[in-house]
CSV table of C-alpha atoms and ligand atoms in Angstrom, one decimal:
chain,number,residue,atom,x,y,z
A,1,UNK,CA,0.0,0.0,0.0
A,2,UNK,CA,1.7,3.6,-1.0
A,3,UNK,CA,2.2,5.6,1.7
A,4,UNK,CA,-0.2,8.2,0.7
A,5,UNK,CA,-2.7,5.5,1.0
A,6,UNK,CA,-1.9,4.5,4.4
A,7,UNK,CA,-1.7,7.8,5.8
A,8,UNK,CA,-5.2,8.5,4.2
A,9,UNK,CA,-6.9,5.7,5.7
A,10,UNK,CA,-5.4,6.6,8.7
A,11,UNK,CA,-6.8,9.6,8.7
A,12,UNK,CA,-9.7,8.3,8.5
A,13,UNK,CA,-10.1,6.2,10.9
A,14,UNK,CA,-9.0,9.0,13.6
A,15,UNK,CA,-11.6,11.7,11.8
A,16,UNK,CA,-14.7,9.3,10.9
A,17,UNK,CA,-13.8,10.4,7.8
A,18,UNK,CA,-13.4,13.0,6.1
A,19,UNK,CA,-14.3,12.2,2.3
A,20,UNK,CA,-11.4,14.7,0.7
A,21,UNK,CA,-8.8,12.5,2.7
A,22,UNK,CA,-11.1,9.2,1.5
A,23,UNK,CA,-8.7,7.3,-1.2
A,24,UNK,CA,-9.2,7.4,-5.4
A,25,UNK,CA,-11.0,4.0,-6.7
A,26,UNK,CA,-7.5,2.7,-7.7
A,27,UNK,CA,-5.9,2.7,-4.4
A,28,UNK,CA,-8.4,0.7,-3.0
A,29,UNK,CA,-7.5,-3.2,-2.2
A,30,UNK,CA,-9.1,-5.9,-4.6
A,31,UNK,CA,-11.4,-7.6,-2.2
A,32,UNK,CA,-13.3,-10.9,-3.6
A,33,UNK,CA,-15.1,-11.6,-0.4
A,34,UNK,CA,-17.4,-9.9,0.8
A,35,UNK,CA,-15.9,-7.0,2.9
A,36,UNK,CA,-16.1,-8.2,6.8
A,37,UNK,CA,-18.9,-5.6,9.0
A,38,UNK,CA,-16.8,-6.4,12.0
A,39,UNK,CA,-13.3,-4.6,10.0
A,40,UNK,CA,-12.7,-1.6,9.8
A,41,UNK,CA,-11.3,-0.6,6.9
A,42,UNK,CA,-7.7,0.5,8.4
A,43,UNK,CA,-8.0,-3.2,9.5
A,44,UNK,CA,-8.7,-2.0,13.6
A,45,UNK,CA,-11.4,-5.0,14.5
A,46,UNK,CA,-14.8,-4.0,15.7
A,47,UNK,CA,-16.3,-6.0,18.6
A,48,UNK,CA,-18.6,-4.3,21.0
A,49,UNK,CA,-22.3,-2.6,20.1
A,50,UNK,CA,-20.1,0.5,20.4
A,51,UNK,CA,-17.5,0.3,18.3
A,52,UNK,CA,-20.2,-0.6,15.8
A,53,UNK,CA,-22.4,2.6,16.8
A,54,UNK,CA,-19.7,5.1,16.8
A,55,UNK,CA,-16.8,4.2,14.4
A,56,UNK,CA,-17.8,1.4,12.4
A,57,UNK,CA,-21.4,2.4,11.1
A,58,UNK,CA,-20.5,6.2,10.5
A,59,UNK,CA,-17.4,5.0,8.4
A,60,UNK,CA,-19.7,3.0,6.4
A,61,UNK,CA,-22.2,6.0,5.9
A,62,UNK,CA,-19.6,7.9,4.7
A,63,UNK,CA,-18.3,5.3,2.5
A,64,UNK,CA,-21.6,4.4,0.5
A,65,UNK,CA,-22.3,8.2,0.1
A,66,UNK,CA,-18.6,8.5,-1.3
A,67,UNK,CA,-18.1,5.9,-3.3
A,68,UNK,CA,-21.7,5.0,-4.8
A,69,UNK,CA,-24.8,7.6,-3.8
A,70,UNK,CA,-23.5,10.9,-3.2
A,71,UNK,CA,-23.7,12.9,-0.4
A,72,UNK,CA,-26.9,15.4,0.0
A,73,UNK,CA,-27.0,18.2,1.7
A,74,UNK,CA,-28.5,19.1,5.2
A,75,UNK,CA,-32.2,20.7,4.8
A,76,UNK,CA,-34.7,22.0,7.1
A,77,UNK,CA,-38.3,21.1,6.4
A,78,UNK,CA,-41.1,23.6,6.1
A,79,UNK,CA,-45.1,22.3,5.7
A,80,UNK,CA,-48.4,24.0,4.7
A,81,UNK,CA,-51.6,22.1,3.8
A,82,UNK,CA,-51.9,21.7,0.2
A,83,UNK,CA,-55.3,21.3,0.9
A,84,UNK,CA,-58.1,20.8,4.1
A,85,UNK,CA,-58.2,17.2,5.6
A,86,UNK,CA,-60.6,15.9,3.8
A,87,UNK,CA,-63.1,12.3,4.5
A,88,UNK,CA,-62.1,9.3,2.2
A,89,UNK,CA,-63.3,5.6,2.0
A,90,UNK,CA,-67.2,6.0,3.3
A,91,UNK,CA,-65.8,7.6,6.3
A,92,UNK,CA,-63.9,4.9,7.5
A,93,UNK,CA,-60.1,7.0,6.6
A,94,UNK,CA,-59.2,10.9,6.2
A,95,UNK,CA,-56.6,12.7,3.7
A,96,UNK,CA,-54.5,14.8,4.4
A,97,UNK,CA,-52.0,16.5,1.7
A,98,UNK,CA,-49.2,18.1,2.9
A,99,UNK,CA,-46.2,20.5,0.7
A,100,UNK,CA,-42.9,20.3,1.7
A,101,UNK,CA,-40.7,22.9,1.1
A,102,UNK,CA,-37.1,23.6,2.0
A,103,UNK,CA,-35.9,26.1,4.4
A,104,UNK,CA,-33.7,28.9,3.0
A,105,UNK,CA,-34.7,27.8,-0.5
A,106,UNK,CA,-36.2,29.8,-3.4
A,107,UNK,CA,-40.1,30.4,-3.7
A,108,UNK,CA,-40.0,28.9,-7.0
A,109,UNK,CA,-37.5,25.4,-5.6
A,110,UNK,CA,-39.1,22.4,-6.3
A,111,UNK,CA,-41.3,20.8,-3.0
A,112,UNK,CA,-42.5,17.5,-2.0
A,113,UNK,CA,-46.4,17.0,-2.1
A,114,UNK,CA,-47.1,14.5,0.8
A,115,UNK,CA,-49.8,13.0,0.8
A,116,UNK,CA,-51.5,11.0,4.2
A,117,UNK,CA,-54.2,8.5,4.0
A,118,UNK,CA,-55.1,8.1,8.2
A,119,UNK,CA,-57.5,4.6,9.3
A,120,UNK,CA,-60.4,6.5,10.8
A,121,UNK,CA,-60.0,4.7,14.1
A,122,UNK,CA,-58.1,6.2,17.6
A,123,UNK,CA,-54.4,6.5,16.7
A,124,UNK,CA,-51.5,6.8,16.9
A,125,UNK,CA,-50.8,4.9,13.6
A,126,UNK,CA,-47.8,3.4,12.1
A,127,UNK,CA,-47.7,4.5,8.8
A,128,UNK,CA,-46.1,2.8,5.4
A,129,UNK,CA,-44.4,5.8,3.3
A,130,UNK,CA,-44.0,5.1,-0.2
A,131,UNK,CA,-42.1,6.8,-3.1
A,132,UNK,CA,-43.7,6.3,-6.7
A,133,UNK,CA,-43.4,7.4,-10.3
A,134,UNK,CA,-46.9,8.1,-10.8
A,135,UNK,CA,-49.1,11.2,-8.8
A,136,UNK,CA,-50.6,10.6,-5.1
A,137,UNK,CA,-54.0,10.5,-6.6
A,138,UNK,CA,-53.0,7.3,-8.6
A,139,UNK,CA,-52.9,5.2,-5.5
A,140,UNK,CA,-56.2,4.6,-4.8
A,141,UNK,CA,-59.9,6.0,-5.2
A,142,UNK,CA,-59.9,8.4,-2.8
A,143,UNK,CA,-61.7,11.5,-4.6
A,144,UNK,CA,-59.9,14.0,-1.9
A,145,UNK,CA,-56.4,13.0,-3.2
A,146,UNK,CA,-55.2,15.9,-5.6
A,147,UNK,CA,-54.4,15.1,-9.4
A,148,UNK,CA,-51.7,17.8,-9.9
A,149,UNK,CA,-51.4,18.5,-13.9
A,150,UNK,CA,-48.2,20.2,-13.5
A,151,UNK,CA,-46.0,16.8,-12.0
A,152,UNK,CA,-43.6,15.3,-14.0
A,153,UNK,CA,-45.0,11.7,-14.6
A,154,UNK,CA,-42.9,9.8,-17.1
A,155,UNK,CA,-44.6,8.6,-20.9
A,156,UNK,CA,-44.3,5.2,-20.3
A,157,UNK,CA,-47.0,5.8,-16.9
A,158,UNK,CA,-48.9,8.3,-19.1
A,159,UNK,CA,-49.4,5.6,-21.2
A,160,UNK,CA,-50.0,2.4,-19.2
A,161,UNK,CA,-53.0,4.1,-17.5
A,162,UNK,CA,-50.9,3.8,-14.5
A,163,UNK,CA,-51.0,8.1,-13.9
A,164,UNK,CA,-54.8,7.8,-13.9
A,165,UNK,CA,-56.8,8.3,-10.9
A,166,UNK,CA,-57.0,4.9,-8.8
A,167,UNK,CA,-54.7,3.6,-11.6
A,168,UNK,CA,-52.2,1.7,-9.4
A,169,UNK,CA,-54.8,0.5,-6.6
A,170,UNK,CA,-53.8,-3.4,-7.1
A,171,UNK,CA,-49.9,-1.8,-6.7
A,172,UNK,CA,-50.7,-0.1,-3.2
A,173,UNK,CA,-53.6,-1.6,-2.0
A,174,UNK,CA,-54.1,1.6,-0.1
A,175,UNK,CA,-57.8,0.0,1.5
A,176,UNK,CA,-55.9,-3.1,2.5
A,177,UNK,CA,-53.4,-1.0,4.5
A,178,UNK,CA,-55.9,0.7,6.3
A,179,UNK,CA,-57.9,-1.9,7.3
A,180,UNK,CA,-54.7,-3.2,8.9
A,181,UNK,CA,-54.8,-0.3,11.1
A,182,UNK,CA,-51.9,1.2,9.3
A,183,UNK,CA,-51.9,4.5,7.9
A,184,UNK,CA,-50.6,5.4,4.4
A,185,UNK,CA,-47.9,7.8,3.3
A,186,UNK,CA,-46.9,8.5,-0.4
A,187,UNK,CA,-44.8,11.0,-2.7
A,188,UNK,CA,-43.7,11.4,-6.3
A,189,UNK,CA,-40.1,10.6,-7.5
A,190,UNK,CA,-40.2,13.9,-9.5
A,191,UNK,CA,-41.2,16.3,-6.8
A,192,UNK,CA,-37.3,15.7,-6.1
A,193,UNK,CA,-36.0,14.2,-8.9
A,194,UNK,CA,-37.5,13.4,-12.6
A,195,UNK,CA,-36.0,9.9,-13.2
A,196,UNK,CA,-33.9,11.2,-16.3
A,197,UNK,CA,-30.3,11.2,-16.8
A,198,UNK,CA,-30.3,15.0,-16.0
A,199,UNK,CA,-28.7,16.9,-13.0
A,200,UNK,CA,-30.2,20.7,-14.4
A,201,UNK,CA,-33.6,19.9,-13.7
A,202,UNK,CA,-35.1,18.5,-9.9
A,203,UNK,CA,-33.7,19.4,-6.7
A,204,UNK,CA,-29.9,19.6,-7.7
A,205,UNK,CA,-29.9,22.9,-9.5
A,206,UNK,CA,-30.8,24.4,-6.0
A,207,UNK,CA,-28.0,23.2,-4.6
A,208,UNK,CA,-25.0,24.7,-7.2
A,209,UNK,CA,-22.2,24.9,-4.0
A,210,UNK,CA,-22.1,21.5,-2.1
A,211,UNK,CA,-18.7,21.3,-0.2
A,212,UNK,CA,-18.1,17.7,-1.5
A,213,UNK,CA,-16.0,16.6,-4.9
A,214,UNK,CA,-17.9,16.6,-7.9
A,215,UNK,CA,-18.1,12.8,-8.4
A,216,UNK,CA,-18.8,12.3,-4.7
A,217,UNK,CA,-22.0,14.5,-5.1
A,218,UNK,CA,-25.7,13.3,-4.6
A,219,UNK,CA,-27.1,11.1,-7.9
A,220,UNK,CA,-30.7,10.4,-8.4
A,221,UNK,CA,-31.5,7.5,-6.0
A,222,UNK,CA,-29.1,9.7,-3.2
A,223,UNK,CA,-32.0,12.8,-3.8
A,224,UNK,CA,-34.8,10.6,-3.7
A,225,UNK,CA,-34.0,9.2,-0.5
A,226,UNK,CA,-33.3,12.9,0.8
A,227,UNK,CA,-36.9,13.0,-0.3
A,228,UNK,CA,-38.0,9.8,1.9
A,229,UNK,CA,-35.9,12.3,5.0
A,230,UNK,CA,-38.4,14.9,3.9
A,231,UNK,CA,-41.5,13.2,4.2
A,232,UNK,CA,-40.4,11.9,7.7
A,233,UNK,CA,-39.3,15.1,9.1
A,234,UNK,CA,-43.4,15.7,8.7
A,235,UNK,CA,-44.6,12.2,9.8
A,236,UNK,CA,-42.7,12.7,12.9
A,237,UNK,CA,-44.9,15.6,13.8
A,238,UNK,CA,-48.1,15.0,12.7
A,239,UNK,CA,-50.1,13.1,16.1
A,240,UNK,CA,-51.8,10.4,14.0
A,241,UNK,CA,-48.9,8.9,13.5
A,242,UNK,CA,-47.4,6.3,15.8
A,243,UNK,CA,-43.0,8.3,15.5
A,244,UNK,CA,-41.8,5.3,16.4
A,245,UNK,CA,-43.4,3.1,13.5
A,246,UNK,CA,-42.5,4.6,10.4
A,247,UNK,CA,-42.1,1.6,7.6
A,248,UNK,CA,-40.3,2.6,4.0
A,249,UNK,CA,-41.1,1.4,0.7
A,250,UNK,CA,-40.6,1.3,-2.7
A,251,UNK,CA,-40.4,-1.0,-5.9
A,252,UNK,CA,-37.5,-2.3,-7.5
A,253,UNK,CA,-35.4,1.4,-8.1
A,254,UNK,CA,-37.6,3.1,-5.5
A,255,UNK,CA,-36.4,0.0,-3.3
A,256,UNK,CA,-32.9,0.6,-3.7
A,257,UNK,CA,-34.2,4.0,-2.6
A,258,UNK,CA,-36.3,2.9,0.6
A,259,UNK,CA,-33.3,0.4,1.7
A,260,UNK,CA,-30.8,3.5,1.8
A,261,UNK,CA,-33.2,6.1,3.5
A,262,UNK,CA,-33.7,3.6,6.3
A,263,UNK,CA,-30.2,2.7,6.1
A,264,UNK,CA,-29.1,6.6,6.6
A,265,UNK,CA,-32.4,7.6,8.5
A,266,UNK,CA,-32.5,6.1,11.6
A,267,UNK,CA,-36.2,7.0,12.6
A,268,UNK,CA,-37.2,5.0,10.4
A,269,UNK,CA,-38.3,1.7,12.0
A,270,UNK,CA,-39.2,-0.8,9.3
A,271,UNK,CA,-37.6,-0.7,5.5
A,272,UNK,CA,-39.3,-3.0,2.9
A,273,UNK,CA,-37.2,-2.9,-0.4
A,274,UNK,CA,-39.0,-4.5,-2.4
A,275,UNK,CA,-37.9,-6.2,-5.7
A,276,UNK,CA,-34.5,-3.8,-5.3
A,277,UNK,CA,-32.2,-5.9,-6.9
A,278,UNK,CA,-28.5,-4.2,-7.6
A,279,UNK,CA,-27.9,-1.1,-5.7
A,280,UNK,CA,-30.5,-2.7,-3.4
A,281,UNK,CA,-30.3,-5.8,-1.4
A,282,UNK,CA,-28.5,-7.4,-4.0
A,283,UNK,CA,-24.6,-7.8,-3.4
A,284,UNK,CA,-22.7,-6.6,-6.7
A,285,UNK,CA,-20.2,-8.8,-6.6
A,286,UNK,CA,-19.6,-11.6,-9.0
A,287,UNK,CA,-23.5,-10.5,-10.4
A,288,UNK,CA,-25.0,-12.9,-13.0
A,289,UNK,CA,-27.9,-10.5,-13.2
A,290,UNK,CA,-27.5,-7.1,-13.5
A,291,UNK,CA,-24.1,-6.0,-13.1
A,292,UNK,CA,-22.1,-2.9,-11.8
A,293,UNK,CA,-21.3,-1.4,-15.5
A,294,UNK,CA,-24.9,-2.5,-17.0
A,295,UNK,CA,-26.6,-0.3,-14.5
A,296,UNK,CA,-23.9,2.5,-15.0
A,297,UNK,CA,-24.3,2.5,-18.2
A,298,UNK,CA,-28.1,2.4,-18.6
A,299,UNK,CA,-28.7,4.4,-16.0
A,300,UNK,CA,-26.1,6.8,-15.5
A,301,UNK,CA,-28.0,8.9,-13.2
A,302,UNK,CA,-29.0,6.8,-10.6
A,303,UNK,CA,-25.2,7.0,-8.6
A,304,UNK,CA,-22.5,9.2,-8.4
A,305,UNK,CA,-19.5,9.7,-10.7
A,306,UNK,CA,-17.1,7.6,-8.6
A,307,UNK,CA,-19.3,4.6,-8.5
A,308,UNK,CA,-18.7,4.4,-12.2
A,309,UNK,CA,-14.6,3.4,-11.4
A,310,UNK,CA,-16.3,-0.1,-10.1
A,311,UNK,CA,-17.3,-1.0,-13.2
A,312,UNK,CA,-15.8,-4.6,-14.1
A,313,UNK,CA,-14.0,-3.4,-10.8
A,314,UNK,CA,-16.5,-4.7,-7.9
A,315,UNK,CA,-13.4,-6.4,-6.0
A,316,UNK,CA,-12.0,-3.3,-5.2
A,317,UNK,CA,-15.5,-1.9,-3.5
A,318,UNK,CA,-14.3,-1.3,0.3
A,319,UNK,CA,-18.3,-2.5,0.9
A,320,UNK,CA,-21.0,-4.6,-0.3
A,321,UNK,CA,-24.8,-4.1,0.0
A,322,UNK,CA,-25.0,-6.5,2.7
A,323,UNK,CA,-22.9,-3.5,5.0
A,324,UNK,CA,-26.2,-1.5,3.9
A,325,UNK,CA,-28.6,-3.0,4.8
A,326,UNK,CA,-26.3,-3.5,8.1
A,327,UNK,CA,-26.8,-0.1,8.3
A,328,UNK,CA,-30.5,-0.7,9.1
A,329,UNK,CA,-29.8,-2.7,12.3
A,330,UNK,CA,-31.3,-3.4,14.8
A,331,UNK,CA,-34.3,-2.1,13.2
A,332,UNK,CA,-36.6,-4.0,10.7
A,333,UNK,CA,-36.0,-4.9,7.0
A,334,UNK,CA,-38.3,-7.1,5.2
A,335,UNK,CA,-37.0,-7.5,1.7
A,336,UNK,CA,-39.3,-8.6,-1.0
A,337,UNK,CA,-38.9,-10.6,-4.0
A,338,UNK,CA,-40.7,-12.0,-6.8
A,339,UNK,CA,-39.6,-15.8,-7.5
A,340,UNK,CA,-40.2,-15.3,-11.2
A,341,UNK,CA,-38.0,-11.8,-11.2
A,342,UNK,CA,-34.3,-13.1,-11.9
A,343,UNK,CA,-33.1,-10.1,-12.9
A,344,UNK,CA,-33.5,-8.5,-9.6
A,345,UNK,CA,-31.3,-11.3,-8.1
A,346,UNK,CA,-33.3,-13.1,-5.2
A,347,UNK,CA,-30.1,-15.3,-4.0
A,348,UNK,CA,-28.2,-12.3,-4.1
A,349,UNK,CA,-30.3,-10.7,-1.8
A,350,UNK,CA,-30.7,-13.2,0.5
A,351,UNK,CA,-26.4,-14.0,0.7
A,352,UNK,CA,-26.4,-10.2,1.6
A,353,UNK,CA,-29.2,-10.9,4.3
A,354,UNK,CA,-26.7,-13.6,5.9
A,355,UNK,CA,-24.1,-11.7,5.9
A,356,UNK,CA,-25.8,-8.7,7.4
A,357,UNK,CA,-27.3,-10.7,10.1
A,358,UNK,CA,-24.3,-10.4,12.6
A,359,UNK,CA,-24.6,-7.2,12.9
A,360,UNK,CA,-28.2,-7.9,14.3
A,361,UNK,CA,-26.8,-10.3,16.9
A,362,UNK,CA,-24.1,-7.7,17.7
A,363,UNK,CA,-26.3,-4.8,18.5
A,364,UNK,CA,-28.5,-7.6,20.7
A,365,UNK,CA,-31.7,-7.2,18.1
A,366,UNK,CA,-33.1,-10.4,16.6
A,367,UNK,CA,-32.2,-10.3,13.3
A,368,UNK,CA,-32.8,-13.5,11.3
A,369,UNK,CA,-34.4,-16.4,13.7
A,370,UNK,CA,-35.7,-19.4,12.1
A,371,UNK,CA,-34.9,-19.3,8.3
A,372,UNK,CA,-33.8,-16.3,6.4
A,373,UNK,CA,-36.5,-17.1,3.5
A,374,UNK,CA,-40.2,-17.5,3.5
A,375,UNK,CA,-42.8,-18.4,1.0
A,376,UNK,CA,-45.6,-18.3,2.9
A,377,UNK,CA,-46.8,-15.0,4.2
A,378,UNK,CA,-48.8,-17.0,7.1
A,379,UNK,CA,-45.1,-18.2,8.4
A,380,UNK,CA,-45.0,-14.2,9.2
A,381,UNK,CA,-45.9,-14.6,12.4
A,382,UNK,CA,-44.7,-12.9,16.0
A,383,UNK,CA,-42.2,-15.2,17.2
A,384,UNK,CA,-41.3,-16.8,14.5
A,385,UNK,CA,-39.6,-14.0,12.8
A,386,UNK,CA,-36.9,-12.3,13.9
A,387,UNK,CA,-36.2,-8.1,12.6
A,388,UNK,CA,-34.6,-9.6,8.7
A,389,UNK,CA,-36.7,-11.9,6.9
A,390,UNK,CA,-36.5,-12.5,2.8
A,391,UNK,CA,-40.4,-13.1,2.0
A,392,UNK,CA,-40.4,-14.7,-1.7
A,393,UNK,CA,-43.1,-15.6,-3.7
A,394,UNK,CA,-44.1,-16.7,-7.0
A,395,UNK,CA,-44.6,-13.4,-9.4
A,396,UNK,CA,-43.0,-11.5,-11.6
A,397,UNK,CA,-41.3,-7.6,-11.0
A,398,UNK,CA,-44.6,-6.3,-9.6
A,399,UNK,CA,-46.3,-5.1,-6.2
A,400,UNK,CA,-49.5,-7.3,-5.0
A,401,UNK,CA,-51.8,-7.6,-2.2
A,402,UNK,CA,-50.3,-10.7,-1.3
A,403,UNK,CA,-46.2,-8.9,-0.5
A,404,UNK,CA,-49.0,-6.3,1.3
A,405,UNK,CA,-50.3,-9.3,3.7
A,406,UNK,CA,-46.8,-10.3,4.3
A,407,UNK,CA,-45.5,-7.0,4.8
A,408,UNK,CA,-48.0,-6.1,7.2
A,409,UNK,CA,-47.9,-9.1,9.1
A,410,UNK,CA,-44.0,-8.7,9.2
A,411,UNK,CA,-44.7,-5.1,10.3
A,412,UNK,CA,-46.5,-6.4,12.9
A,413,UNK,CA,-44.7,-8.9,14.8
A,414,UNK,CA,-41.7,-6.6,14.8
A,415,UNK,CA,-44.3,-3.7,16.2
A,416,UNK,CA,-45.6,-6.4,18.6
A,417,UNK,CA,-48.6,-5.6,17.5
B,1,GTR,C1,-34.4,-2.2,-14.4
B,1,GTR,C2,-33.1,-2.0,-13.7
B,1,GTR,C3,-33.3,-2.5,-12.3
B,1,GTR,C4,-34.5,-2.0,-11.6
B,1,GTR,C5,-35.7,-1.8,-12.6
B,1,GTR,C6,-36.9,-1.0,-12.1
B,1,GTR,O1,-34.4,-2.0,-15.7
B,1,GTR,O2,-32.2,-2.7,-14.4
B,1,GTR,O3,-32.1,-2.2,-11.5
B,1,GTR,O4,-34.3,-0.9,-10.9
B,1,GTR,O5,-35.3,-1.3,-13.8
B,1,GTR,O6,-36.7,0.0,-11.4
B,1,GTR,O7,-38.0,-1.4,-12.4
């Protein structure tokens, strides 16, 4: 190792890290295992709940945000109604729609539309927050949910019927939720970021001056999980919701998105990435799905400039995406796959699962108990689960009732509900 090297990672390791000092791509050690959670990466070993709390897990925050999602800057979180609370469902739920807007930020920035779908019942509720390409109104029937002409929704939802009113209720299964007792949270990709392969439009423009190297700057997924911060800094205050049982969501690109807000967000309880596949639960190493360079180079805007030096190059990543969703510890991560949906890499998934699970035992949180797969969403059950489970079952790359009945029940044992 050169010298500068050394005396980087040194630096490091004193600091927590101070990504100008963090070494380039090339001067990183080839690694074909999977990086250890218990190493740091100047070698020191990590063995106590501690050491994993204050020098291993902020090393690791700073790492995926260096070398793969970008770092985001620091925001303060402003809300007015978008519009009165309004009835939904017979009676049996209200709506409330909520714009978040960014401190300090121009009056023409762009701001998240939140919208909040509360069981009529006495609360507090936990709450499942979802991020989605199409508008909040799309979601279910609910006639109070606005349908905002001026959102970016992409073609291919324009054309699918998927933007229209109630057009992804089978996706959400927004009436299912709440008669779970849960409450329902949702906002649109584009409100942050329009899923394009473009940095001048979204949230980034406002933000010309961040004190971090170019290629180490926020991408698209690192915004839309600022976004998932956003929405959270609001669900935190608002008293039908149950603080403490915030779930994440989001399908297949909006998993990887819901598996790093939890992972850097540590009020959020419960992450479900569902379907997230590389970038996501999915360790990129030796990939015989999607690999590192494919997802570079067809979506170039989804992480940061360095992450591009791993293409072919995945040895020398000082992580995998099992240390991210280690990040999530000990709190709650169901991760959902479709058995039919190869490319998003099931087995993959679940090797990261196993190799994040010590962490669990290390902080003294069930992670898995019993097996680390099921494929029955009535083997969700409290005690038989620990806070990581793989639920797999037999579809393709989509979102049913069925993942909602596992998820739920998941969400429940962990809640002890
Ligand atoms: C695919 C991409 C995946 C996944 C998916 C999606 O084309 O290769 O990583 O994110 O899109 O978001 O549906």
């Amino acid at each position: 190792m050169s010298p500068i090297v050394l005396a980087a990672l040194l630096t490091l390791s004193c600091t927590g890290a101070s990504v100008n000092e963090l070494p380039p791509v090339a001067d990183l050690p080839e690694q074909e295992a999977l990086p250890d959670p218990f190493t740091m990466m100047d070698g020191t070993p990590v063995t106590t709940a501690e050491d994993w709390r204050e020098k291993r897990r902020p090393e690791l925050v700073q790492l995926f945000q260096h070398y793969m999602y970008g770092f985001a800057p620091e925001a303060e979180s402003e809300f007015r109604e978008d519009a009165p609370e309004a009835e939904a469902f017979d009676g049996t739920a209200r709506v409330k729609q909520i714009e978040i807007r960014i401190k300090g930020l121009p009056e023409d920035a762009p701001r998240i539309h939140l919208a909040v779908i509360v069981p009529n019942t006495p609360g507090p509720h936990p709450v499942m927050l979802g991020i989605k390409r199409v508008g909040n109104h799309a979601t279910c029937g609910a006639e109070a949910l606005l349908q905002r002409e001026d959102a970016y929704i992409p073609e291919a939802s324009r054309k699918d019927g998927a933007s229209e009113r109630g057009g992804r209720s089978d996706f959400w299964c927004v009436e299912y939720i709440l008669s779970r007792g849960y409450a329902f949270a949702t906002f649109l990709e584009s409100d942050v970021d329009p899923d394009e392969n473009d940095f001048t439009n979204g949230i980034h423009p406002w933000y010309p001056d961040l004190p971090y190297p170019k290629d180490a700057q926020w991408a698209t997924i690192r915004a839309w999980a600022w976004g998932f911060r956003r929405c959270v800094d609001y669900l935190v205050t608002d008293p039908d919701i149950d603080a403490g049982k915030i779930g994440v969501i989001g399908h297949s690109r909006r998993g990887k998105t819901a598996l790093l807000a939890a992972a850097l967000d540590e009020r959020i309880a419960l992450a479900v990435p569902h379907q997230s596949g590389t970038g996501g639960c999915a360790i990129s190493r030796a990939s015989e799905q999607e690999t590192v360079e494919r997802i570079n180079r067809v979506f170039p805007h989804w992480f940061n400039g360095n992450f591009k030096q791993f293409n072919d190059n995945e040895a020398r990543l000082p992580f995998d995406q099992h240390l991210l969703i280690a990040l999530v510890a000990p709190r709650a991560l169901l991760d959902t796959e479709g058995k039919q949906d190869a490319w998003a890499n099931n087995p993959a998934s679940l090797r990261a699962l196993g190799a994040a699970d010590p962490v669990w035992k290390l902080l003294g949180a069930p992670g898995i108990e019993g097996p680390a797969r099921v494929e029955d969403v009535n083997d969700i059950q409290p005690g038989k689960v620990g806070n990581l489970l793989q639920l797999r079952l037999d579809t393709k790359h989509d979102l049913t009732r069925d993942y909602w009945v596992g998820i739920l029940n998941f969400a429940d044992a962990v809640y002890g509900r």
